[in-house]
PDB file of C-alpha atoms in Angstrom:
ATOM      1  CA  MET A   1       0.022  -0.046   0.023  1.00  0.00           C
ATOM      2  CA  LEU A   2       2.848   2.342   0.900  1.00  0.00           C
ATOM      3  CA  THR A   3       4.603   1.675  -2.421  1.00  0.00           C
ATOM      4  CA  ARG A   4       1.879   3.869  -4.130  1.00  0.00           C
ATOM      5  CA  PHE A   5       3.003   6.805  -2.159  1.00  0.00           C
ATOM      6  CA  PRO A   6       6.866   7.090  -2.344  1.00  0.00           C
ATOM      7  CA  ALA A   7       7.116  10.089  -0.128  1.00  0.00           C
ATOM      8  CA  VAL A   8       5.002   8.528   2.652  1.00  0.00           C
ATOM      9  CA  ALA A   9       6.980   5.193   2.261  1.00  0.00           C
ATOM     10  CA  ALA A  10      10.262   7.099   2.527  1.00  0.00           C
ATOM     11  CA  VAL A  11       9.113   8.746   5.842  1.00  0.00           C
ATOM     12  CA  TYR A  12       7.829   5.498   7.184  1.00  0.00           C
ATOM     13  CA  ASP A  13      10.929   3.619   6.366  1.00  0.00           C
ATOM     14  CA  ARG A  14      13.066   6.447   8.062  1.00  0.00           C
ATOM     15  CA  ARG A  15      10.990   6.295  11.147  1.00  0.00           C
ATOM     16  CA  PHE A  16      11.029   2.548  11.260  1.00  0.00           C
ATOM     17  CA  LEU A  17      14.929   2.614  10.994  1.00  0.00           C
ATOM     18  CA  LEU A  18      15.183   5.133  13.669  1.00  0.00           C
ATOM     19  CA  ALA A  19      12.932   3.395  16.005  1.00  0.00           C
ATOM     20  CA  THR A  20      14.950   0.114  15.469  1.00  0.00           C
ATOM     21  CA  TRP A  21      18.254   1.935  15.921  1.00  0.00           C
ATOM     22  CA  ASN A  22      17.048   3.522  19.173  1.00  0.00           C
ATOM     23  CA  LYS A  23      15.502   0.290  20.543  1.00  0.00           C
ATOM     24  CA  SER A  24      18.733  -1.722  19.823  1.00  0.00           C
ATOM     25  CA  GLY A  25      20.913   0.949  21.426  1.00  0.00           C
ATOM     26  CA  GLY A  26      22.318   2.017  18.100  1.00  0.00           C
ATOM     27  CA  HIS A  27      24.730   0.325  15.753  1.00  0.00           C
ATOM     28  CA  ARG A  28      27.632   0.289  18.089  1.00  0.00           C
ATOM     29  CA  PRO A  29      30.956  -0.635  16.553  1.00  0.00           C
ATOM     30  CA  PRO A  30      32.049  -4.248  17.276  1.00  0.00           C
ATOM     31  CA  LEU A  31      35.098  -2.902  19.026  1.00  0.00           C
ATOM     32  CA  GLN A  32      33.043  -1.799  21.981  1.00  0.00           C
ATOM     33  CA  TRP A  33      31.627  -5.164  22.515  1.00  0.00           C
ATOM     34  CA  HIS A  34      35.134  -6.777  22.184  1.00  0.00           C
ATOM     35  CA  LEU A  35      36.457  -4.317  24.768  1.00  0.00           C
ATOM     36  CA  LEU A  36      33.578  -5.200  27.100  1.00  0.00           C
ATOM     37  CA  ALA A  37      34.430  -8.902  26.782  1.00  0.00           C
ATOM     38  CA  LEU A  38      37.985  -8.318  27.560  1.00  0.00           C
ATOM     39  CA  ALA A  39      36.951  -6.092  30.534  1.00  0.00           C
ATOM     40  CA  ILE A  40      34.771  -8.852  31.904  1.00  0.00           C
ATOM     41  CA  ALA A  41      37.709 -11.301  31.499  1.00  0.00           C
ATOM     42  CA  TYR A  42      40.019  -8.908  33.342  1.00  0.00           C
ATOM     43  CA  ALA A  43      37.500  -8.458  36.153  1.00  0.00           C
ATOM     44  CA  LEU A  44      37.094 -12.197  36.628  1.00  0.00           C
ATOM     45  CA  LYS A  45      40.913 -12.644  36.639  1.00  0.00           C
ATOM     46  CA  SER A  46      41.419  -9.790  39.091  1.00  0.00           C
ATOM     47  CA  PHE A  47      38.656 -11.022  41.376  1.00  0.00           C
ATOM     48  CA  TYR A  48      40.071 -14.690  41.261  1.00  0.00           C
ATOM     49  CA  SER A  49      43.493 -13.447  42.299  1.00  0.00           C
ATOM     50  CA  ARG A  50      42.306 -12.196  45.502  1.00  0.00           C
ATOM     51  CA  ALA A  51      39.214 -14.561  46.257  1.00  0.00           C
ATOM     52  CA  GLY A  52      39.165 -17.267  48.868  1.00  0.00           C
ATOM     53  CA  ALA A  53      37.131 -20.414  49.087  1.00  0.00           C
ATOM     54  CA  THR A  54      34.107 -18.552  50.457  1.00  0.00           C
ATOM     55  CA  GLU A  55      34.175 -15.935  47.718  1.00  0.00           C
ATOM     56  CA  LEU A  56      34.549 -18.672  45.062  1.00  0.00           C
ATOM     57  CA  LEU A  57      31.598 -20.813  46.406  1.00  0.00           C
ATOM     58  CA  TRP A  58      29.533 -19.853  43.285  1.00  0.00           C
ATOM     59  CA  ILE A  59      31.729 -22.094  41.212  1.00  0.00           C
ATOM     60  CA  LEU A  60      33.153 -24.567  43.796  1.00  0.00           C
ATOM     61  CA  ALA A  61      29.741 -25.646  45.161  1.00  0.00           C
ATOM     62  CA  PRO A  62      28.145 -26.844  41.889  1.00  0.00           C
ATOM     63  CA  SER A  63      31.428 -28.410  40.853  1.00  0.00           C
ATOM     64  CA  ALA A  64      31.627 -30.370  44.183  1.00  0.00           C
ATOM     65  CA  TRP A  65      27.888 -31.232  43.862  1.00  0.00           C
ATOM     66  CA  LEU A  66      28.327 -32.646  40.289  1.00  0.00           C
ATOM     67  CA  ALA A  67      31.500 -34.782  41.447  1.00  0.00           C
ATOM     68  CA  TRP A  68      29.252 -36.135  44.139  1.00  0.00           C
ATOM     69  CA  LEU A  69      26.242 -36.677  41.875  1.00  0.00           C
ATOM     70  CA  VAL A  70      27.998 -38.309  38.947  1.00  0.00           C
ATOM     71  CA  GLY A  71      31.090 -39.866  40.637  1.00  0.00           C
ATOM     72  CA  GLY A  72      30.039 -40.357  44.281  1.00  0.00           C
ATOM     73  CA  ILE A  73      32.910 -38.333  45.540  1.00  0.00           C
ATOM     74  CA  ASP A  74      32.115 -37.420  49.150  1.00  0.00           C
ATOM     75  CA  LEU A  75      33.012 -33.788  49.697  1.00  0.00           C
ATOM     76  CA  VAL A  76      32.321 -31.698  52.778  1.00  0.00           C
ATOM     77  CA  TYR A  77      32.560 -27.847  52.952  1.00  0.00           C
ATOM     78  CA  GLU A  78      34.955 -26.451  55.468  1.00  0.00           C
ATOM     79  CA  GLN A  79      34.901 -22.696  55.998  1.00  0.00           C
ATOM     80  CA  GLY A  80      37.976 -21.106  54.473  1.00  0.00           C
ATOM     81  CA  ALA A  81      39.403 -24.179  52.897  1.00  0.00           C
ATOM     82  CA  GLY A  82      36.765 -25.380  50.446  1.00  0.00           C
ATOM     83  CA  PHE A  83      35.398 -28.783  49.911  1.00  0.00           C
ATOM     84  CA  ILE A  84      37.319 -31.724  51.533  1.00  0.00           C
ATOM     85  CA  SER A  85      37.151 -35.440  50.901  1.00  0.00           C
ATOM     86  CA  ARG A  86      39.029 -37.313  53.610  1.00  0.00           C
ATOM     87  CA  THR A  87      38.307 -40.597  51.973  1.00  0.00           C
ATOM     88  CA  HIS A  88      40.203 -39.648  48.843  1.00  0.00           C
ATOM     89  CA  HIS A  89      42.703 -37.110  50.542  1.00  0.00           C
ATOM     90  CA  LEU A  90      41.353 -34.400  48.315  1.00  0.00           C
ATOM     91  CA  VAL A  91      41.009 -30.771  48.886  1.00  0.00           C
ATOM     92  CA  VAL A  92      38.912 -28.754  46.324  1.00  0.00           C
ATOM     93  CA  GLY A  93      39.852 -25.099  47.135  1.00  0.00           C
ATOM     94  CA  PRO A  94      40.515 -21.949  45.169  1.00  0.00           C
ATOM     95  CA  ALA A  95      43.124 -23.391  43.023  1.00  0.00           C
ATOM     96  CA  CYS A  96      40.572 -25.961  41.725  1.00  0.00           C
ATOM     97  CA  ALA A  97      37.912 -23.421  41.001  1.00  0.00           C
ATOM     98  CA  GLY A  98      38.675 -23.361  37.225  1.00  0.00           C
ATOM     99  CA  VAL A  99      38.079 -19.684  36.882  1.00  0.00           C
ATOM    100  CA  ASN A 100      40.988 -19.442  34.317  1.00  0.00           C
ATOM    101  CA  PHE A 101      39.237 -22.109  32.275  1.00  0.00           C
ATOM    102  CA  LEU A 102      35.984 -20.201  32.564  1.00  0.00           C
ATOM    103  CA  ILE A 103      37.765 -17.090  31.204  1.00  0.00           C
ATOM    104  CA  ILE A 104      39.276 -19.026  28.388  1.00  0.00           C
ATOM    105  CA  CYS A 105      35.995 -20.678  27.305  1.00  0.00           C
ATOM    106  CA  PHE A 106      34.169 -17.181  27.442  1.00  0.00           C
ATOM    107  CA  LEU A 107      36.788 -15.402  25.479  1.00  0.00           C
ATOM    108  CA  CYS A 108      37.067 -18.271  22.918  1.00  0.00           C
ATOM    109  CA  LEU A 109      33.348 -18.604  22.400  1.00  0.00           C
ATOM    110  CA  TYR A 110      32.745 -14.928  22.125  1.00  0.00           C
ATOM    111  CA  PHE A 111      35.401 -13.842  19.802  1.00  0.00           C
ATOM    112  CA  SER A 112      35.205 -16.902  17.594  1.00  0.00           C
ATOM    113  CA  PHE A 113      31.362 -16.706  16.897  1.00  0.00           C
ATOM    114  CA  ALA A 114      30.412 -13.116  17.650  1.00  0.00           C
ATOM    115  CA  ARG A 115      30.525 -12.228  13.980  1.00  0.00           C
ATOM    116  CA  HIS A 116      27.585 -14.673  13.263  1.00  0.00           C
ATOM    117  CA  PHE A 117      25.278 -12.743  15.656  1.00  0.00           C
ATOM    118  CA  SER A 118      23.529  -9.406  15.008  1.00  0.00           C
ATOM    119  CA  SER A 119      23.128  -8.869  18.663  1.00  0.00           C
ATOM    120  CA  LYS A 120      26.687  -8.905  20.192  1.00  0.00           C
ATOM    121  CA  MET A 121      25.235  -8.239  23.672  1.00  0.00           C
ATOM    122  CA  ARG A 122      23.199 -11.341  23.565  1.00  0.00           C
ATOM    123  CA  TRP A 123      26.018 -13.585  22.419  1.00  0.00           C
ATOM    124  CA  LEU A 124      28.158 -12.021  25.115  1.00  0.00           C
ATOM    125  CA  ALA A 125      25.735 -13.134  27.766  1.00  0.00           C
ATOM    126  CA  HIS A 126      25.297 -16.620  26.246  1.00  0.00           C
ATOM    127  CA  SER A 127      29.083 -17.117  25.960  1.00  0.00           C
ATOM    128  CA  LEU A 128      29.438 -16.346  29.662  1.00  0.00           C
ATOM    129  CA  ILE A 129      26.590 -18.636  30.615  1.00  0.00           C
ATOM    130  CA  ILE A 130      27.764 -21.458  28.383  1.00  0.00           C
ATOM    131  CA  ALA A 131      31.340 -21.002  29.772  1.00  0.00           C
ATOM    132  CA  PHE A 132      30.087 -21.304  33.319  1.00  0.00           C
ATOM    133  CA  GLY A 133      28.266 -24.546  32.626  1.00  0.00           C
ATOM    134  CA  ALA A 134      31.371 -25.855  30.795  1.00  0.00           C
ATOM    135  CA  THR A 135      33.566 -25.011  33.783  1.00  0.00           C
ATOM    136  CA  VAL A 136      31.360 -26.773  36.331  1.00  0.00           C
ATOM    137  CA  ALA A 137      31.289 -29.963  34.136  1.00  0.00           C
ATOM    138  CA  ALA A 138      35.067 -29.825  33.549  1.00  0.00           C
ATOM    139  CA  ASN A 139      35.628 -29.251  37.335  1.00  0.00           C
ATOM    140  CA  GLY A 140      33.385 -32.119  38.262  1.00  0.00           C
ATOM    141  CA  LEU A 141      35.255 -34.365  35.920  1.00  0.00           C
ATOM    142  CA  ARG A 142      38.603 -33.238  37.238  1.00  0.00           C
ATOM    143  CA  ILE A 143      37.515 -33.854  40.829  1.00  0.00           C
ATOM    144  CA  PHE A 144      36.338 -37.393  40.011  1.00  0.00           C
ATOM    145  CA  VAL A 145      39.602 -38.062  38.138  1.00  0.00           C
ATOM    146  CA  SER A 146      41.925 -36.708  40.773  1.00  0.00           C
ATOM    147  CA  ALA A 147      40.188 -38.652  43.386  1.00  0.00           C
ATOM    148  CA  HIS A 148      40.853 -41.977  41.773  1.00  0.00           C
ATOM    149  CA  LEU A 149      44.417 -40.914  40.500  1.00  0.00           C
ATOM    150  CA  TRP A 150      45.414 -40.478  44.132  1.00  0.00           C
ATOM    151  CA  ASP A 151      44.966 -44.167  44.826  1.00  0.00           C
ATOM    152  CA  ALA A 152      46.514 -45.305  41.572  1.00  0.00           C
ATOM    153  CA  ASP A 153      49.712 -47.414  41.806  1.00  0.00           C
ATOM    154  CA  ILE A 154      51.517 -45.503  38.938  1.00  0.00           C
ATOM    155  CA  TYR A 155      53.914 -43.117  40.799  1.00  0.00           C
ATOM    156  CA  GLY A 156      57.679 -43.155  40.786  1.00  0.00           C
ATOM    157  CA  GLN A 157      60.599 -40.868  40.255  1.00  0.00           C
ATOM    158  CA  TRP A 158      59.375 -39.224  37.110  1.00  0.00           C
ATOM    159  CA  ILE A 159      55.570 -39.504  37.585  1.00  0.00           C
ATOM    160  CA  THR A 160      54.753 -37.721  40.931  1.00  0.00           C
ATOM    161  CA  PRO A 161      51.208 -37.278  42.244  1.00  0.00           C
ATOM    162  CA  GLU A 162      51.662 -33.458  41.861  1.00  0.00           C
ATOM    163  CA  ARG A 163      52.900 -33.806  38.259  1.00  0.00           C
ATOM    164  CA  MET A 164      50.094 -36.295  37.379  1.00  0.00           C
ATOM    165  CA  HIS A 165      47.509 -33.899  38.964  1.00  0.00           C
ATOM    166  CA  ARG A 166      48.739 -31.027  36.639  1.00  0.00           C
ATOM    167  CA  LEU A 167      48.900 -33.373  33.608  1.00  0.00           C
ATOM    168  CA  ALA A 168      45.219 -34.652  34.175  1.00  0.00           C
ATOM    169  CA  GLY A 169      44.127 -31.094  34.700  1.00  0.00           C
ATOM    170  CA  THR A 170      45.506 -29.811  31.464  1.00  0.00           C
ATOM    171  CA  VAL A 171      44.130 -32.775  29.512  1.00  0.00           C
ATOM    172  CA  ILE A 172      40.761 -32.447  31.059  1.00  0.00           C
ATOM    173  CA  TYR A 173      40.438 -28.738  30.646  1.00  0.00           C
ATOM    174  CA  TYR A 174      41.743 -28.511  27.111  1.00  0.00           C
ATOM    175  CA  ALA A 175      39.788 -31.623  25.826  1.00  0.00           C
ATOM    176  CA  SER A 176      36.647 -29.896  27.350  1.00  0.00           C
ATOM    177  CA  LEU A 177      37.353 -26.673  25.535  1.00  0.00           C
ATOM    178  CA  LEU A 178      37.769 -28.468  22.320  1.00  0.00           C
ATOM    179  CA  ALA A 179      34.557 -30.426  22.725  1.00  0.00           C
ATOM    180  CA  LEU A 180      32.652 -27.347  23.609  1.00  0.00           C
ATOM    181  CA  TYR A 181      34.062 -25.317  20.825  1.00  0.00           C
ATOM    182  CA  PHE A 182      33.256 -27.919  18.001  1.00  0.00           C
ATOM    183  CA  ALA A 183      29.863 -28.666  19.584  1.00  0.00           C
ATOM    184  CA  VAL A 184      28.909 -24.978  19.319  1.00  0.00           C
ATOM    185  CA  GLU A 185      30.456 -24.830  15.821  1.00  0.00           C
ATOM    186  CA  SER A 186      28.379 -27.903  14.792  1.00  0.00           C
ATOM    187  CA  ARG A 187      25.235 -26.574  16.447  1.00  0.00           C
ATOM    188  CA  MET A 188      25.443 -23.215  14.756  1.00  0.00           C
ATOM    189  CA  ARG A 189      26.502 -24.785  11.443  1.00  0.00           C
ATOM    190  CA  VAL A 190      29.184 -22.320  10.730  1.00  0.00           C
ATOM    191  CA  ALA A 191      32.857 -22.618   9.896  1.00  0.00           C
ATOM    192  CA  ALA A 192      35.060 -21.297  12.724  1.00  0.00           C
ATOM    193  CA  PRO A 193      38.839 -21.145  12.972  1.00  0.00           C
ATOM    194  CA  LYS A 194      40.230 -24.599  14.049  1.00  0.00           C
ATOM    195  CA  THR A 195      43.130 -23.041  15.968  1.00  0.00           C
ATOM    196  CA  SER A 196      41.056 -20.682  18.013  1.00  0.00           C
ATOM    197  CA  PRO A 197      40.913 -23.020  21.040  1.00  0.00           C
ATOM    198  CA  LEU A 198      44.663 -23.459  21.042  1.00  0.00           C
ATOM    199  CA  LEU A 199      45.396 -19.725  20.620  1.00  0.00           C
ATOM    200  CA  TRP A 200      43.039 -18.708  23.476  1.00  0.00           C
ATOM    201  CA  TYR A 201      44.098 -21.536  25.889  1.00  0.00           C
ATOM    202  CA  VAL A 202      47.798 -20.891  25.423  1.00  0.00           C
ATOM    203  CA  SER A 203      47.415 -17.115  25.511  1.00  0.00           C
ATOM    204  CA  VAL A 204      45.498 -17.134  28.912  1.00  0.00           C
ATOM    205  CA  SER A 205      46.987 -20.144  30.592  1.00  0.00           C
ATOM    206  CA  LEU A 206      50.618 -19.409  29.499  1.00  0.00           C
ATOM    207  CA  GLY A 207      50.870 -15.847  28.172  1.00  0.00           C
ATOM    208  CA  VAL A 208      49.281 -14.118  31.024  1.00  0.00           C
ATOM    209  CA  PRO A 209      51.162 -15.864  33.693  1.00  0.00           C
ATOM    210  CA  LEU A 210      54.459 -15.488  31.884  1.00  0.00           C
ATOM    211  CA  ALA A 211      53.922 -11.755  31.549  1.00  0.00           C
ATOM    212  CA  GLY A 212      53.236 -11.491  35.250  1.00  0.00           C
ATOM    213  CA  ARG A 213      56.339 -13.451  36.087  1.00  0.00           C
ATOM    214  CA  VAL A 214      58.582 -11.399  33.762  1.00  0.00           C
ATOM    215  CA  LEU A 215      57.248  -8.167  35.295  1.00  0.00           C
ATOM    216  CA  SER A 216      57.961  -9.523  38.864  1.00  0.00           C
ATOM    217  CA  GLY A 217      61.436 -10.639  37.908  1.00  0.00           C
ATOM    218  CA  GLY A 218      61.445 -14.301  37.775  1.00  0.00           C
ATOM    219  CA  THR A 219      60.172 -17.418  35.912  1.00  0.00           C
ATOM    220  CA  PRO A 220      61.384 -20.457  37.910  1.00  0.00           C
ATOM    221  CA  GLY A 221      60.019 -23.693  36.690  1.00  0.00           C
ATOM    222  CA  PHE A 222      57.788 -22.083  34.143  1.00  0.00           C
ATOM    223  CA  ALA A 223      59.575 -23.469  31.122  1.00  0.00           C
ATOM    224  CA  ALA A 224      58.794 -27.068  32.172  1.00  0.00           C
ATOM    225  CA  HIS A 225      55.259 -26.310  32.865  1.00  0.00           C
ATOM    226  CA  ALA A 226      54.766 -24.457  29.526  1.00  0.00           C
ATOM    227  CA  ALA A 227      56.328 -27.320  27.679  1.00  0.00           C
ATOM    228  CA  TRP A 228      53.896 -29.800  29.158  1.00  0.00           C
ATOM    229  CA  VAL A 229      50.861 -27.485  28.442  1.00  0.00           C
ATOM    230  CA  LEU A 230      51.984 -26.726  24.885  1.00  0.00           C
ATOM    231  CA  GLY A 231      52.701 -30.413  24.112  1.00  0.00           C
ATOM    232  CA  ILE A 232      49.334 -31.567  25.448  1.00  0.00           C
ATOM    233  CA  ALA A 233      47.458 -28.761  23.677  1.00  0.00           C
ATOM    234  CA  LEU A 234      49.096 -29.372  20.326  1.00  0.00           C
ATOM    235  CA  PHE A 235      48.657 -33.155  20.430  1.00  0.00           C
ATOM    236  CA  LEU A 236      44.945 -32.887  21.344  1.00  0.00           C
ATOM    237  CA  THR A 237      44.473 -30.184  18.612  1.00  0.00           C
ATOM    238  CA  LEU A 238      46.006 -32.419  16.016  1.00  0.00           C
ATOM    239  CA  VAL A 239      43.813 -35.404  17.198  1.00  0.00           C
ATOM    240  CA  MET A 240      40.666 -33.297  16.870  1.00  0.00           C
ATOM    241  CA  VAL A 241      41.543 -31.356  13.705  1.00  0.00           C
ATOM    242  CA  LEU A 242      43.548 -33.767  11.460  1.00  0.00           C
ATOM    243  CA  PRO A 243      40.622 -36.206  10.666  1.00  0.00           C
ATOM    244  CA  SER A 244      38.578 -33.130   9.443  1.00  0.00           C
ATOM    245  CA  VAL A 245      41.532 -31.775   7.314  1.00  0.00           C
ATOM    246  CA  LEU A 246      42.076 -35.381   5.764  1.00  0.00           C
ATOM    247  CA  ARG A 247      38.470 -35.714   4.925  1.00  0.00           C
ATOM    248  CA  ASN A 248      38.437 -32.426   3.191  1.00  0.00           C
ATOM    249  CA  ARG A 249      41.449 -33.248   1.052  1.00  0.00           C
ATOM    250  CA  ILE A 250      39.938 -36.635   0.121  1.00  0.00           C
ATOM    251  CA  HIS A 251      36.681 -34.821  -0.847  1.00  0.00           C
ATOM    252  CA  LEU A 252      38.619 -32.251  -2.950  1.00  0.00           C
ATOM    253  CA  ARG A 253      40.479 -35.064  -4.739  1.00  0.00           C
ATOM    254  CA  THR A 254      37.368 -36.916  -5.634  1.00  0.00           C
TER     255      THR A 254
END
């Protein structure tokens, strides 16, 4: 009907666009949302660096509950310490909260898939919620594995309980990040950079601590830790990505 009256249609279209623009808060440049995501990550990191077990109950409690529900790990909360299992000689405290993993998941999801969403704010919120759920799941799995690794008869001069604990944590967290990333990619039916999980995991888990150690004037023992993390991350990335690359090459040849 409006097409018969071009002037009226033009005014209508202009009003409609202005209403949409105002309602959505304006067409903000993507940089603003990227900076907001980085600010949220920084705030979480800053909070985590000063938080104790009580301040981290929002992530420790659901993780401990999941470990009990799925794995039957008996964990009792003790004020100031965290959740303790005397049966398995296990303490789930601030170091086991997985906040760094939450930050990695959040940044990886948001920056990898934000371009596919018209509402950056909505995807920002969804990324944070998904990252929280993934962290609770990964924490629960890590608690379960750690409880049973303690009783395993595998330790010696080279394989110590502490080293195995760190190794298992890296495998669980990075494998969880890969699984989450490719699940989101499959669900959205879009093509996302295959190396994005590796880049974000290494940047946050190694790059940030390295920068802090350099500024504080020392990096004792960091090289060995970084080598383990890089080796595990590269290996798992190849395991996940290589089959897809080979399938694509075979498809192109045929």
